[in-house]
Amino acid sequence: MFWRSVVGKLAVTILLLVCFVLFLLTIFLLEFFENFHIQEAEEDLLQTATKVSVMVENHEDRSLIYETTERVKDPASKVIIEFSNGDIWASDTNDSNLTAINDNWFTKEMYIQEVLNSHDPIKKQIEVPNQELGVMLVGVAVPNTDAAVLIYQSLAIVDKTKAETTKIILLAAAVAIILTTIFAFFLSTRITSPLIKMREAAFDLTRGEFNTKVPILTHDEIGELAMAFNHMGRQLKFHINALRQEKEQLSSIVNSMADGVITLSRSGEIIATNRPAEMFMEAWEFEQNIEKSDGVRKLPKELLALFQEVIDGEKEVLEEITIQGRTWVMIMTPLYDQSYIRGAVAVMRDMTEERRLDKLRKDFIANVSHELRTPISMLQGYSEAIVDDIAETKEEKNELAQIIYEESLRLSRLVNELLDLASMEAGHLTLKTEMVEVEPYVDRIYRKFRGVAEEHHIELVLTKNMADPQAIFDPDRIEQVFTNLIDNAIRHTSEGGFVKVKVENDQNGLSVSVEDSGSGIPEEDLPFVFERFYKADKSRTRNKHVKGTGLGLSIAKNIITSHKGTITVKSKLNVGTTFNFQLPKTDEI
């Protein structure tokens, strides 16, 4: 399109600039000439009024004054003289607009009185009844007398002069715009003609015609640009051929490998990648908040040191990198051009799954071994004590048997919880949701723990806010969450402390908060409280003989997640801990 071309833009720019200047100049000239014409008319009327005032001052013959006034004034104006004795005389005029004005109107409007009270002549543009344009009024006082002279004429005379001036100025502006348009198109065409040829040559280059040359028509900057363009074409042809050969070589290497491959130049620029390598780079750029560039891509700064070590040391380097929770093993090897290192090739393998399975195996064996060792050791020790008759009395034997029974329960609970957690994480958890009356449900749980809290001298407080009396969830599973949270709060709170349970049910869903005044959880342990076998410092346990398995919170989180809810924890050491969980509102049973 014409408006998108350089010719159009340059011509329109020149034209708009000239039009803008002419517009401002026209406004200023019109304003200037309008004021000039008004000032000239006022000065002319003032001179006439001054002459008439001199005659009134020096002559007493009124007929002479009247005759002389008619001679010196403009026929299109009108003179009003008020003598000292109050007589008023008005001259004739050939302006029909002024003839219709009553001479006494100026007296009523106090203009004559204003002239007499002023030391200087007055100049005004006033509106007159039954006059569309108004009149220009000039008044002077006769020196040493109480007489005054008023001269006025219609503003139509000034407007007529202004209209003629405006016509001349607009005509000149129109001529200037026409000449500027012709000049702008001529100049822009001369300047842009070589540029158009360069554009056509550039299109030829994009089609692979690298032998295209631009004719050098001038020896100015545009001519130098044409020379540089021709040189660029030759260089581009050379480099394209070199890159094509390099690309074919690298493509055969990269496509034959299943792992991620990045080929690098000596400067660290990425030459070629395959899909696994692209996934690695995208994950890295996302984690480091690096905007993906459409131009030449380079290695991240963190890997440039590894690359430099390969280039400088001319040796293979092995590095393990963790990005976005995935583990990559990178092997970077120098890439030779005969004896010269021209870059490097990095091969990456995603080892996330292997590392995860290995860690799970080690953690599971360590945690289960640790958790099973204590109850098994106690079962073995106390049973040996009974067998060896160390306990002599019946009471001692009953006490040892009671300990063995409690540890067997603990061992059974650990095995059951492991089975439950494994089932949940495998996605085999089946929820039996139903419509539950929340208030009696919560009261029943509160009564279950009230006796335990009183036994340990802990204040258990229940606060309820039931905007909606019913909610849909699995009552058995949610009771398991309540039991775990309240039991943990009681066990980790000292005598004289409190445990506050707050339950709210409204249009947003069920919200539960369990707050205790216990010893709290260290800040460094907070991110891990919902992991399997998590246990904080054992010194936090109020009752040394009642210890958890470290699976309760992990099970609670799985239950809440299965309900599409959320569970969070806030804690301060030596202040207390607050667990919150929310279940969203749902109509599905």
Coordinates of C-alpha atoms in Angstrom, one line a residue:
M1 CA 0.0 0.0 0.0
F2 CA 1.1 3.6 -0.7
W3 CA 0.8 4.7 3.0
R4 CA 3.1 1.8 4.1
S5 CA 5.8 2.7 1.6
V6 CA 8.8 5.0 2.4
V7 CA 7.6 7.3 -0.4
G8 CA 4.2 7.8 1.2
K9 CA 5.6 8.1 4.8
L10 CA 8.2 10.7 3.7
A11 CA 5.8 12.7 1.6
V12 CA 3.1 12.6 4.2
T13 CA 5.6 13.6 6.9
I14 CA 6.8 16.7 4.9
L15 CA 3.2 17.6 4.1
L16 CA 1.9 17.3 7.6
L17 CA 4.9 19.3 8.9
V18 CA 4.3 22.1 6.4
C19 CA 0.5 22.0 7.1
F20 CA 1.1 22.3 10.8
V21 CA 3.5 25.3 10.4
L22 CA 1.0 27.0 8.0
F23 CA -1.9 26.3 10.3
L24 CA 0.0 28.0 13.2
L25 CA 1.1 30.8 11.0
T26 CA -2.4 31.4 9.7
I27 CA -3.9 31.5 13.2
F28 CA -1.2 34.0 14.3
L29 CA -1.7 36.2 11.2
L30 CA -5.5 36.2 11.4
E31 CA -5.2 37.2 15.1
F32 CA -2.6 39.8 14.3
F33 CA -4.6 41.4 11.4
E34 CA -7.8 41.4 13.4
N35 CA -6.2 43.3 16.3
F36 CA -4.4 45.5 13.8
H37 CA -7.6 46.5 12.0
I38 CA -9.4 47.2 15.3
Q39 CA -6.5 49.3 16.6
E40 CA -6.4 51.3 13.3
A41 CA -10.1 51.9 13.4
E42 CA -10.0 53.0 17.0
E43 CA -7.0 55.3 16.4
D44 CA -8.9 56.9 13.4
L45 CA -12.0 57.5 15.5
L46 CA -9.9 58.8 18.4
Q47 CA -8.2 61.3 16.1
T48 CA -11.5 62.5 14.9
A49 CA -12.9 62.8 18.5
T50 CA -9.8 64.7 19.5
K51 CA -10.3 67.2 16.7
V52 CA -14.0 67.7 17.5
S53 CA -13.2 68.2 21.2
V54 CA -10.7 70.9 20.4
M55 CA -13.3 72.7 18.3
V56 CA -15.9 72.5 21.1
E57 CA -13.3 73.9 23.5
N58 CA -12.1 76.8 21.3
H59 CA -15.3 77.8 19.5
E60 CA -18.7 78.8 20.8
D61 CA -20.4 78.9 17.4
R62 CA -22.2 75.6 17.3
S63 CA -23.2 75.8 13.7
L64 CA -19.5 76.0 12.8
I65 CA -18.8 73.1 15.1
Y66 CA -21.6 71.0 13.5
E67 CA -20.4 71.8 9.9
T68 CA -16.7 71.2 10.7
T69 CA -17.6 67.9 12.4
E70 CA -19.5 66.7 9.4
R71 CA -16.5 67.4 7.3
V72 CA -13.8 65.8 9.4
K73 CA -15.6 62.6 10.4
D74 CA -15.9 59.4 8.4
P75 CA -19.3 59.2 6.6
A76 CA -19.9 55.7 8.0
S77 CA -19.4 56.9 11.6
K78 CA -21.6 59.0 13.9
V79 CA -20.6 61.7 16.4
I80 CA -22.5 62.6 19.5
I81 CA -21.6 65.8 21.4
E82 CA -22.9 66.7 24.9
F83 CA -22.3 70.3 25.7
S84 CA -21.7 71.7 29.2
N85 CA -25.3 72.9 29.5
G86 CA -26.5 69.4 28.8
D87 CA -27.5 69.8 25.2
I88 CA -26.8 66.8 22.9
W89 CA -26.1 66.9 19.2
A90 CA -25.7 63.9 16.9
S91 CA -24.3 64.0 13.4
D92 CA -25.6 62.3 10.3
T93 CA -24.3 59.0 9.0
N94 CA -24.8 57.0 5.8
D95 CA -24.7 53.7 7.7
S96 CA -28.3 52.5 8.0
N97 CA -27.4 50.3 11.0
L98 CA -26.3 53.3 13.0
T99 CA -29.4 55.4 12.0
A100 CA -31.6 52.9 13.8
I101 CA -29.8 53.5 17.1
N102 CA -31.4 56.0 19.5
D103 CA -28.8 58.6 20.6
N104 CA -30.3 58.8 24.1
W105 CA -29.3 55.1 24.6
F106 CA -25.7 56.1 25.1
T107 CA -26.7 58.6 27.8
K108 CA -28.8 56.0 29.6
E109 CA -26.0 53.5 29.5
M110 CA -23.8 56.1 31.2
Y111 CA -21.1 56.1 28.5
I112 CA -21.0 59.9 28.4
Q113 CA -20.7 60.0 32.2
E114 CA -17.9 57.5 32.0
V115 CA -16.0 59.7 29.6
L116 CA -16.4 62.7 31.8
N117 CA -15.2 60.8 34.9
S118 CA -12.2 59.3 33.1
H119 CA -8.9 61.2 32.5
D120 CA -8.1 59.1 29.5
P121 CA -10.1 58.5 26.3
I122 CA -12.3 55.4 26.3
K123 CA -12.2 52.7 23.6
K124 CA -14.9 50.0 23.6
Q125 CA -16.6 47.4 21.5
I126 CA -20.2 47.2 22.8
E127 CA -23.4 45.4 21.9
V128 CA -26.3 47.6 20.9
P129 CA -30.0 46.5 20.9
N130 CA -31.2 45.4 17.5
Q131 CA -27.6 45.3 16.2
E132 CA -26.1 41.9 15.3
L133 CA -22.4 42.9 15.2
G134 CA -22.4 45.8 17.7
V135 CA -20.4 49.0 17.4
M136 CA -16.9 50.4 18.1
L137 CA -17.2 53.3 20.5
V138 CA -14.5 56.0 21.3
G139 CA -15.1 58.9 23.7
V140 CA -13.0 61.9 24.9
A141 CA -13.8 64.6 27.4
V142 CA -13.5 68.3 26.2
P143 CA -10.6 69.8 28.3
N144 CA -11.6 72.4 30.9
T145 CA -15.3 71.8 30.3
D146 CA -18.1 69.4 31.2
A147 CA -18.6 68.5 27.6
A148 CA -17.9 65.1 26.0
V149 CA -17.5 63.8 22.5
L150 CA -18.6 60.2 21.4
I151 CA -17.8 58.7 18.0
Y152 CA -19.0 55.2 17.0
Q153 CA -19.2 53.1 13.9
S154 CA -20.5 49.6 13.1
L155 CA -18.1 46.6 13.5
A156 CA -19.3 45.4 10.1
I157 CA -16.7 47.6 8.5
V158 CA -13.9 46.0 10.5
D159 CA -15.3 42.5 9.8
K160 CA -15.4 43.2 6.1
T161 CA -11.7 44.2 6.2
K162 CA -10.9 41.1 8.3
A163 CA -12.7 38.9 5.8
E164 CA -10.7 40.2 2.9
T165 CA -7.5 39.7 4.8
T166 CA -8.5 36.1 5.7
K167 CA -9.3 35.3 2.1
I168 CA -5.8 36.4 1.0
I169 CA -4.1 34.5 3.8
L170 CA -6.0 31.2 3.1
L171 CA -5.3 31.6 -0.6
A172 CA -1.6 31.9 0.1
A173 CA -1.7 28.9 2.4
A174 CA -3.5 26.7 -0.2
V175 CA -0.9 27.6 -2.8
A176 CA 1.9 26.8 -0.4
I177 CA 0.3 23.4 0.4
I178 CA -0.1 22.5 -3.3
L179 CA 3.6 23.4 -4.0
T180 CA 4.7 21.5 -0.9
T181 CA 2.8 18.4 -2.0
I182 CA 4.5 18.4 -5.4
F183 CA 7.9 19.0 -3.8
A184 CA 7.4 16.3 -1.2
F185 CA 6.5 13.6 -3.7
F186 CA 9.4 14.6 -6.0
L187 CA 11.9 14.6 -3.2
S188 CA 10.7 11.3 -1.6
T189 CA 10.7 9.6 -5.0
R190 CA 14.3 10.6 -5.7
I191 CA 15.4 9.4 -2.2
T192 CA 13.5 6.1 -2.1
S193 CA 14.1 4.9 -5.6
P194 CA 17.4 3.2 -4.7
L195 CA 15.8 1.8 -1.5
I196 CA 13.1 0.2 -3.6
K197 CA 15.8 -1.6 -5.7
M198 CA 17.5 -2.8 -2.5
R199 CA 14.1 -4.1 -1.2
E200 CA 13.7 -6.1 -4.4
A201 CA 17.2 -7.4 -4.1
A202 CA 16.6 -8.4 -0.5
F203 CA 13.5 -10.4 -1.6
D204 CA 15.8 -12.2 -4.2
L205 CA 18.2 -13.1 -1.3
T206 CA 15.4 -14.6 0.7
R207 CA 14.6 -16.8 -2.3
G208 CA 18.2 -18.0 -2.3
E209 CA 19.4 -15.9 -5.3
F210 CA 22.6 -14.8 -3.7
N211 CA 24.1 -13.5 -7.0
T212 CA 21.7 -10.6 -7.0
K213 CA 23.4 -7.2 -7.1
V214 CA 22.0 -3.7 -6.4
P215 CA 23.0 -1.0 -8.9
I216 CA 25.0 1.9 -7.4
L217 CA 23.3 5.1 -8.7
T218 CA 24.8 7.7 -6.3
H219 CA 27.9 8.2 -4.3
D220 CA 26.3 9.4 -1.1
E221 CA 25.2 7.4 1.9
I222 CA 22.6 5.5 -0.1
G223 CA 25.3 4.5 -2.6
E224 CA 27.5 3.3 0.2
L225 CA 24.5 1.3 1.5
A226 CA 24.1 -0.4 -1.9
M227 CA 27.8 -1.3 -1.8
A228 CA 27.5 -2.8 1.7
F229 CA 24.4 -4.7 0.6
N230 CA 26.2 -6.3 -2.3
H231 CA 29.1 -7.3 0.0
M232 CA 26.6 -8.7 2.5
G233 CA 25.1 -10.9 -0.3
R234 CA 28.5 -12.4 -1.1
Q235 CA 29.2 -13.1 2.5
L236 CA 25.8 -14.5 3.1
K237 CA 26.2 -16.9 0.2
F238 CA 29.5 -18.1 1.7
H239 CA 28.1 -18.6 5.2
I240 CA 24.9 -20.3 4.1
N241 CA 26.9 -22.9 2.2
A242 CA 29.1 -23.5 5.3
L243 CA 26.1 -23.7 7.6
R244 CA 24.4 -26.2 5.3
Q245 CA 27.3 -28.5 5.4
E246 CA 27.6 -28.1 9.2
K247 CA 23.9 -28.7 9.7
E248 CA 23.9 -32.0 7.7
Q249 CA 26.8 -33.3 9.8
L250 CA 25.2 -32.3 13.1
S251 CA 21.8 -33.6 12.1
S252 CA 23.1 -37.1 11.5
I253 CA 24.7 -37.1 15.0
V254 CA 21.8 -35.7 16.9
N255 CA 19.1 -37.7 15.3
S256 CA 20.8 -40.9 16.0
M257 CA 20.8 -40.5 19.8
A258 CA 17.9 -41.1 22.2
D259 CA 19.3 -38.9 25.0
G260 CA 19.2 -35.1 25.0
V261 CA 22.0 -33.6 22.8
I262 CA 23.2 -30.0 22.6
T263 CA 25.9 -29.0 20.1
L264 CA 27.8 -25.9 21.1
S265 CA 30.1 -23.6 19.2
R266 CA 33.4 -22.4 20.8
S267 CA 31.7 -19.2 22.0
G268 CA 29.0 -21.1 23.8
E269 CA 26.2 -20.6 21.3
I270 CA 23.7 -23.5 20.9
I271 CA 24.0 -24.8 17.3
A272 CA 21.7 -27.8 17.4
T273 CA 19.5 -29.7 19.8
N274 CA 17.0 -32.6 19.8
R275 CA 13.7 -32.8 21.6
P276 CA 14.9 -34.1 25.0
A277 CA 17.5 -31.3 25.1
E278 CA 14.8 -28.7 24.3
M279 CA 12.8 -30.0 27.2
F280 CA 15.9 -29.6 29.4
M281 CA 16.5 -26.0 28.2
E282 CA 12.8 -25.0 28.6
A283 CA 12.7 -26.3 32.2
W284 CA 15.9 -24.4 32.9
E285 CA 14.7 -21.1 31.4
F286 CA 11.4 -21.4 33.3
E287 CA 13.1 -22.1 36.6
Q288 CA 15.6 -19.2 36.1
N289 CA 12.9 -16.8 34.7
I290 CA 14.8 -16.4 31.5
E291 CA 12.8 -15.2 28.5
K292 CA 13.2 -17.4 25.5
S293 CA 15.0 -15.7 22.7
D294 CA 14.3 -16.1 19.0
G295 CA 17.9 -15.3 18.1
V296 CA 21.1 -17.1 18.9
R297 CA 20.7 -19.1 22.1
K298 CA 23.5 -19.6 24.6
L299 CA 24.1 -21.9 27.5
P300 CA 22.8 -20.5 30.9
K301 CA 25.4 -18.7 32.9
E302 CA 25.5 -21.6 35.5
L303 CA 26.6 -24.1 32.7
L304 CA 29.1 -21.7 31.0
A305 CA 31.7 -22.5 33.7
L306 CA 31.3 -26.2 32.9
F307 CA 31.5 -25.5 29.2
Q308 CA 34.6 -23.4 29.7
E309 CA 36.2 -26.2 31.7
V310 CA 35.7 -28.5 28.8
I311 CA 37.2 -26.0 26.3
D312 CA 40.1 -25.0 28.4
G313 CA 40.9 -28.4 29.8
E314 CA 40.1 -30.3 26.6
K315 CA 38.6 -33.1 28.6
E316 CA 35.2 -34.7 29.3
V317 CA 33.2 -33.3 32.3
L318 CA 30.4 -35.1 34.1
E319 CA 27.8 -33.0 36.0
E320 CA 24.5 -33.9 37.8
I321 CA 21.9 -31.1 37.6
T322 CA 18.5 -30.9 39.3
I323 CA 15.9 -28.7 37.5
Q324 CA 12.2 -28.5 38.3
G325 CA 12.4 -31.5 40.6
R326 CA 14.0 -33.6 37.8
T327 CA 17.6 -35.0 37.9
W328 CA 19.7 -34.8 34.8
V329 CA 23.2 -36.3 34.3
M330 CA 25.2 -34.2 31.7
I331 CA 28.3 -35.4 30.0
M332 CA 30.0 -32.6 28.0
T333 CA 32.8 -33.6 25.6
P334 CA 35.0 -31.4 23.4
L335 CA 34.1 -31.3 19.7
Y336 CA 37.1 -31.2 17.4
D337 CA 37.8 -29.9 14.0
Q338 CA 40.9 -32.0 13.3
S339 CA 43.2 -30.8 16.3
Y340 CA 41.2 -27.5 16.9
I341 CA 38.4 -27.5 19.4
R342 CA 35.5 -25.8 17.7
G343 CA 32.9 -26.4 20.4
A344 CA 31.4 -29.1 22.6
V345 CA 28.7 -31.6 22.6
A346 CA 26.6 -32.2 25.7
V347 CA 24.7 -35.4 26.2
M348 CA 22.0 -35.4 28.9
R349 CA 20.1 -38.3 30.4
D350 CA 17.0 -37.9 32.6
M351 CA 17.8 -39.9 35.8
T352 CA 14.8 -38.7 37.8
E353 CA 12.9 -41.9 38.0
E354 CA 16.0 -44.0 38.9
R355 CA 17.0 -41.5 41.6
R356 CA 13.4 -41.4 42.9
L357 CA 13.0 -45.2 43.1
D358 CA 16.4 -45.5 44.8
K359 CA 15.6 -42.9 47.3
L360 CA 12.1 -44.4 48.0
R361 CA 13.7 -47.8 48.5
K362 CA 16.3 -46.5 50.9
D363 CA 13.9 -44.3 52.8
F364 CA 11.3 -47.0 53.2
I365 CA 13.8 -49.6 54.4
A366 CA 15.3 -47.1 56.9
N367 CA 12.0 -45.7 58.2
V368 CA 10.3 -49.1 58.5
S369 CA 13.3 -50.6 60.1
H370 CA 13.5 -47.7 62.6
E371 CA 9.8 -47.8 63.4
L372 CA 9.7 -51.6 63.8
R373 CA 12.9 -51.9 65.8
T374 CA 11.5 -50.1 68.9
P375 CA 8.3 -52.2 69.5
I376 CA 10.1 -55.4 68.5
S377 CA 12.9 -54.7 70.9
M378 CA 10.5 -53.9 73.7
L379 CA 8.4 -57.0 72.9
Q380 CA 11.5 -59.2 73.0
G381 CA 13.0 -57.6 76.1
Y382 CA 9.8 -57.7 78.2
S383 CA 8.9 -61.2 77.1
E384 CA 12.4 -62.4 78.0
A385 CA 11.9 -60.8 81.4
I386 CA 8.7 -62.9 81.9
V387 CA 10.3 -66.1 80.6
D388 CA 13.4 -65.6 82.9
D389 CA 11.1 -65.0 85.9
I390 CA 12.7 -61.5 86.5
A391 CA 9.2 -60.3 87.4
E392 CA 8.5 -62.1 90.7
T393 CA 5.1 -60.8 91.7
K394 CA 1.9 -61.1 89.8
E395 CA 1.6 -57.3 89.6
E396 CA 5.0 -57.0 88.0
K397 CA 4.2 -59.7 85.4
N398 CA 0.9 -57.9 84.7
E399 CA 2.7 -54.7 84.2
L400 CA 5.2 -56.3 81.8
A401 CA 2.3 -58.0 79.9
Q402 CA 0.5 -54.7 79.7
I403 CA 3.6 -53.1 78.1
I404 CA 3.9 -56.0 75.7
Y405 CA 0.2 -55.6 74.8
E406 CA 0.6 -51.8 74.2
E407 CA 3.6 -52.3 72.0
S408 CA 1.8 -55.0 70.0
L409 CA -1.0 -52.6 69.4
R410 CA 1.5 -50.0 68.3
L411 CA 3.1 -52.5 65.9
S412 CA -0.4 -53.4 64.6
R413 CA -1.3 -49.7 64.2
L414 CA 2.0 -49.1 62.3
V415 CA 1.4 -51.9 59.9
N416 CA -2.3 -50.9 59.3
E417 CA -1.3 -47.3 58.7
L418 CA 1.4 -48.3 56.2
L419 CA -1.2 -50.4 54.4
D420 CA -3.7 -47.5 54.4
L421 CA -1.0 -45.0 53.2
A422 CA 0.1 -47.3 50.4
S423 CA -3.5 -47.8 49.3
M424 CA -4.1 -44.0 49.3
E425 CA -1.0 -43.1 47.4
A426 CA -1.8 -45.8 44.8
G427 CA -5.2 -44.1 44.3
H428 CA -7.2 -47.0 45.8
L429 CA -8.9 -44.8 48.4
T430 CA -12.7 -45.0 48.1
L431 CA -14.7 -42.2 49.8
K432 CA -18.1 -43.0 51.2
T433 CA -19.5 -39.5 51.1
E434 CA -22.9 -38.7 52.7
M435 CA -24.9 -35.7 54.0
V436 CA -23.7 -35.1 57.5
E437 CA -25.2 -33.0 60.3
V438 CA -22.0 -31.1 61.2
E439 CA -22.8 -29.9 64.7
P440 CA -23.7 -33.3 66.4
Y441 CA -20.9 -34.9 64.4
V442 CA -18.4 -32.4 65.9
D443 CA -19.9 -32.7 69.4
R444 CA -19.4 -36.4 69.4
I445 CA -15.7 -36.1 68.5
Y446 CA -15.3 -33.4 71.2
R447 CA -16.8 -35.7 73.8
K448 CA -14.4 -38.5 72.8
F449 CA -11.4 -36.3 73.6
R450 CA -12.8 -34.3 76.5
G451 CA -12.0 -37.0 79.1
V452 CA -8.4 -37.4 77.7
A453 CA -7.8 -33.7 77.9
E454 CA -9.1 -33.5 81.5
E455 CA -7.0 -36.5 82.5
H456 CA -3.9 -34.5 81.4
H457 CA -5.1 -31.2 82.8
I458 CA -5.5 -29.6 79.4
E459 CA -8.4 -27.2 78.5
L460 CA -10.2 -28.5 75.4
V461 CA -12.3 -25.7 73.8
L462 CA -14.8 -26.2 70.9
T463 CA -16.1 -23.2 68.9
K464 CA -18.8 -23.7 66.3
N465 CA -20.2 -21.4 63.6
M466 CA -22.8 -23.2 61.6
A467 CA -24.2 -21.0 58.9
D468 CA -25.0 -24.2 57.0
P469 CA -26.0 -27.1 59.3
Q470 CA -25.0 -29.9 56.7
A471 CA -22.0 -30.8 54.7
I472 CA -21.1 -33.7 52.3
F473 CA -18.0 -35.7 53.1
D474 CA -16.8 -39.2 54.3
P475 CA -17.5 -39.1 58.0
D476 CA -15.2 -41.9 58.9
R477 CA -12.2 -40.5 57.1
I478 CA -12.7 -37.0 58.3
E479 CA -13.1 -38.3 61.9
Q480 CA -9.7 -39.9 61.3
V481 CA -8.3 -36.5 60.4
F482 CA -10.0 -34.9 63.5
T483 CA -8.6 -37.7 65.7
N484 CA -5.1 -37.3 64.4
L485 CA -4.9 -33.5 64.7
I486 CA -6.6 -33.4 68.2
D487 CA -4.6 -36.3 69.5
N488 CA -1.3 -34.7 68.3
A489 CA -2.3 -31.4 69.9
I490 CA -3.1 -33.0 73.3
R491 CA 0.1 -35.1 73.3
H492 CA 2.3 -32.2 72.5
T493 CA 0.7 -29.8 75.0
S494 CA 1.9 -29.5 78.6
E495 CA -0.4 -29.5 81.7
G496 CA -2.2 -26.2 82.1
G497 CA -2.2 -25.6 78.3
F498 CA -5.1 -25.5 75.9
V499 CA -6.3 -27.0 72.7
K500 CA -8.9 -25.0 70.7
V501 CA -11.0 -26.5 68.0
K502 CA -12.8 -24.1 65.7
V503 CA -15.4 -25.4 63.2
E504 CA -17.1 -23.2 60.6
N505 CA -19.5 -24.4 57.9
D506 CA -20.9 -21.9 55.4
Q507 CA -21.5 -21.4 51.7
N508 CA -17.7 -21.7 51.0
G509 CA -17.5 -25.2 52.7
L510 CA -16.3 -26.7 55.9
S511 CA -13.3 -25.0 57.6
V512 CA -11.6 -26.5 60.7
S513 CA -8.8 -25.1 62.9
V514 CA -7.0 -27.0 65.6
E515 CA -4.8 -24.8 67.8
D516 CA -2.7 -25.8 70.7
S517 CA -0.4 -24.0 73.2
G518 CA 2.3 -26.7 73.0
S519 CA 6.0 -26.4 72.3
G520 CA 5.5 -25.8 68.6
I521 CA 7.4 -27.1 65.6
P522 CA 10.8 -25.8 64.5
E523 CA 10.7 -23.7 61.4
E524 CA 13.1 -25.9 59.5
D525 CA 10.7 -28.9 60.1
L526 CA 7.5 -27.2 58.9
P527 CA 7.9 -28.2 55.2
F528 CA 8.2 -31.9 56.1
V529 CA 5.4 -32.4 58.6
F530 CA 3.1 -34.1 56.1
E531 CA 5.8 -36.5 54.9
R532 CA 5.8 -40.2 55.9
F533 CA 7.6 -41.1 59.2
Y534 CA 8.0 -37.4 60.0
K535 CA 8.7 -36.8 63.7
A536 CA 9.9 -33.6 65.2
D537 CA 12.3 -33.4 68.1
K538 CA 11.3 -36.1 70.6
S539 CA 11.7 -33.6 73.4
R540 CA 8.4 -32.1 72.2
T541 CA 6.4 -35.2 73.2
R542 CA 4.7 -34.6 76.5
N543 CA 4.1 -38.2 77.3
K544 CA 7.3 -40.2 76.6
H545 CA 5.3 -43.5 76.7
V546 CA 2.8 -42.5 74.0
K547 CA 4.5 -41.9 70.7
G548 CA 3.1 -41.7 67.1
T549 CA 4.3 -43.6 64.1
G550 CA 4.9 -40.5 62.0
L551 CA 2.3 -41.5 59.4
G552 CA -0.8 -39.8 60.8
L553 CA -0.3 -36.4 59.2
S554 CA 0.6 -38.0 55.8
I555 CA -2.6 -40.0 56.0
A556 CA -4.6 -36.9 57.0
K557 CA -3.2 -35.0 54.0
N558 CA -4.1 -37.8 51.6
I559 CA -7.7 -37.9 53.0
I560 CA -8.1 -34.1 52.7
T561 CA -6.6 -34.1 49.2
S562 CA -9.1 -36.9 48.2
H563 CA -11.9 -34.6 49.3
K564 CA -10.3 -31.9 47.0
G565 CA -9.5 -29.8 50.1
T566 CA -6.4 -28.2 51.5
I567 CA -4.6 -28.6 54.8
T568 CA -1.9 -26.2 56.1
V569 CA 0.1 -25.7 59.3
K570 CA 1.4 -22.7 61.1
S571 CA 3.7 -22.9 64.2
K572 CA 6.0 -21.0 66.4
L573 CA 8.5 -22.7 68.7
N574 CA 7.5 -22.5 72.4
V575 CA 4.3 -20.7 71.4
G576 CA 2.0 -23.3 69.7
T577 CA 0.8 -24.9 66.5
T578 CA -2.3 -24.4 64.4
F579 CA -3.5 -26.9 61.8
N580 CA -6.2 -25.8 59.3
F581 CA -8.1 -27.8 56.8
Q582 CA -10.9 -26.8 54.4
L583 CA -13.3 -28.9 52.5
P584 CA -15.0 -27.2 49.5
K585 CA -18.8 -27.0 49.2
T586 CA -20.1 -29.8 47.0
D587 CA -23.5 -31.2 46.1
E588 CA -22.2 -34.6 45.0
I589 CA -22.8 -37.6 47.3

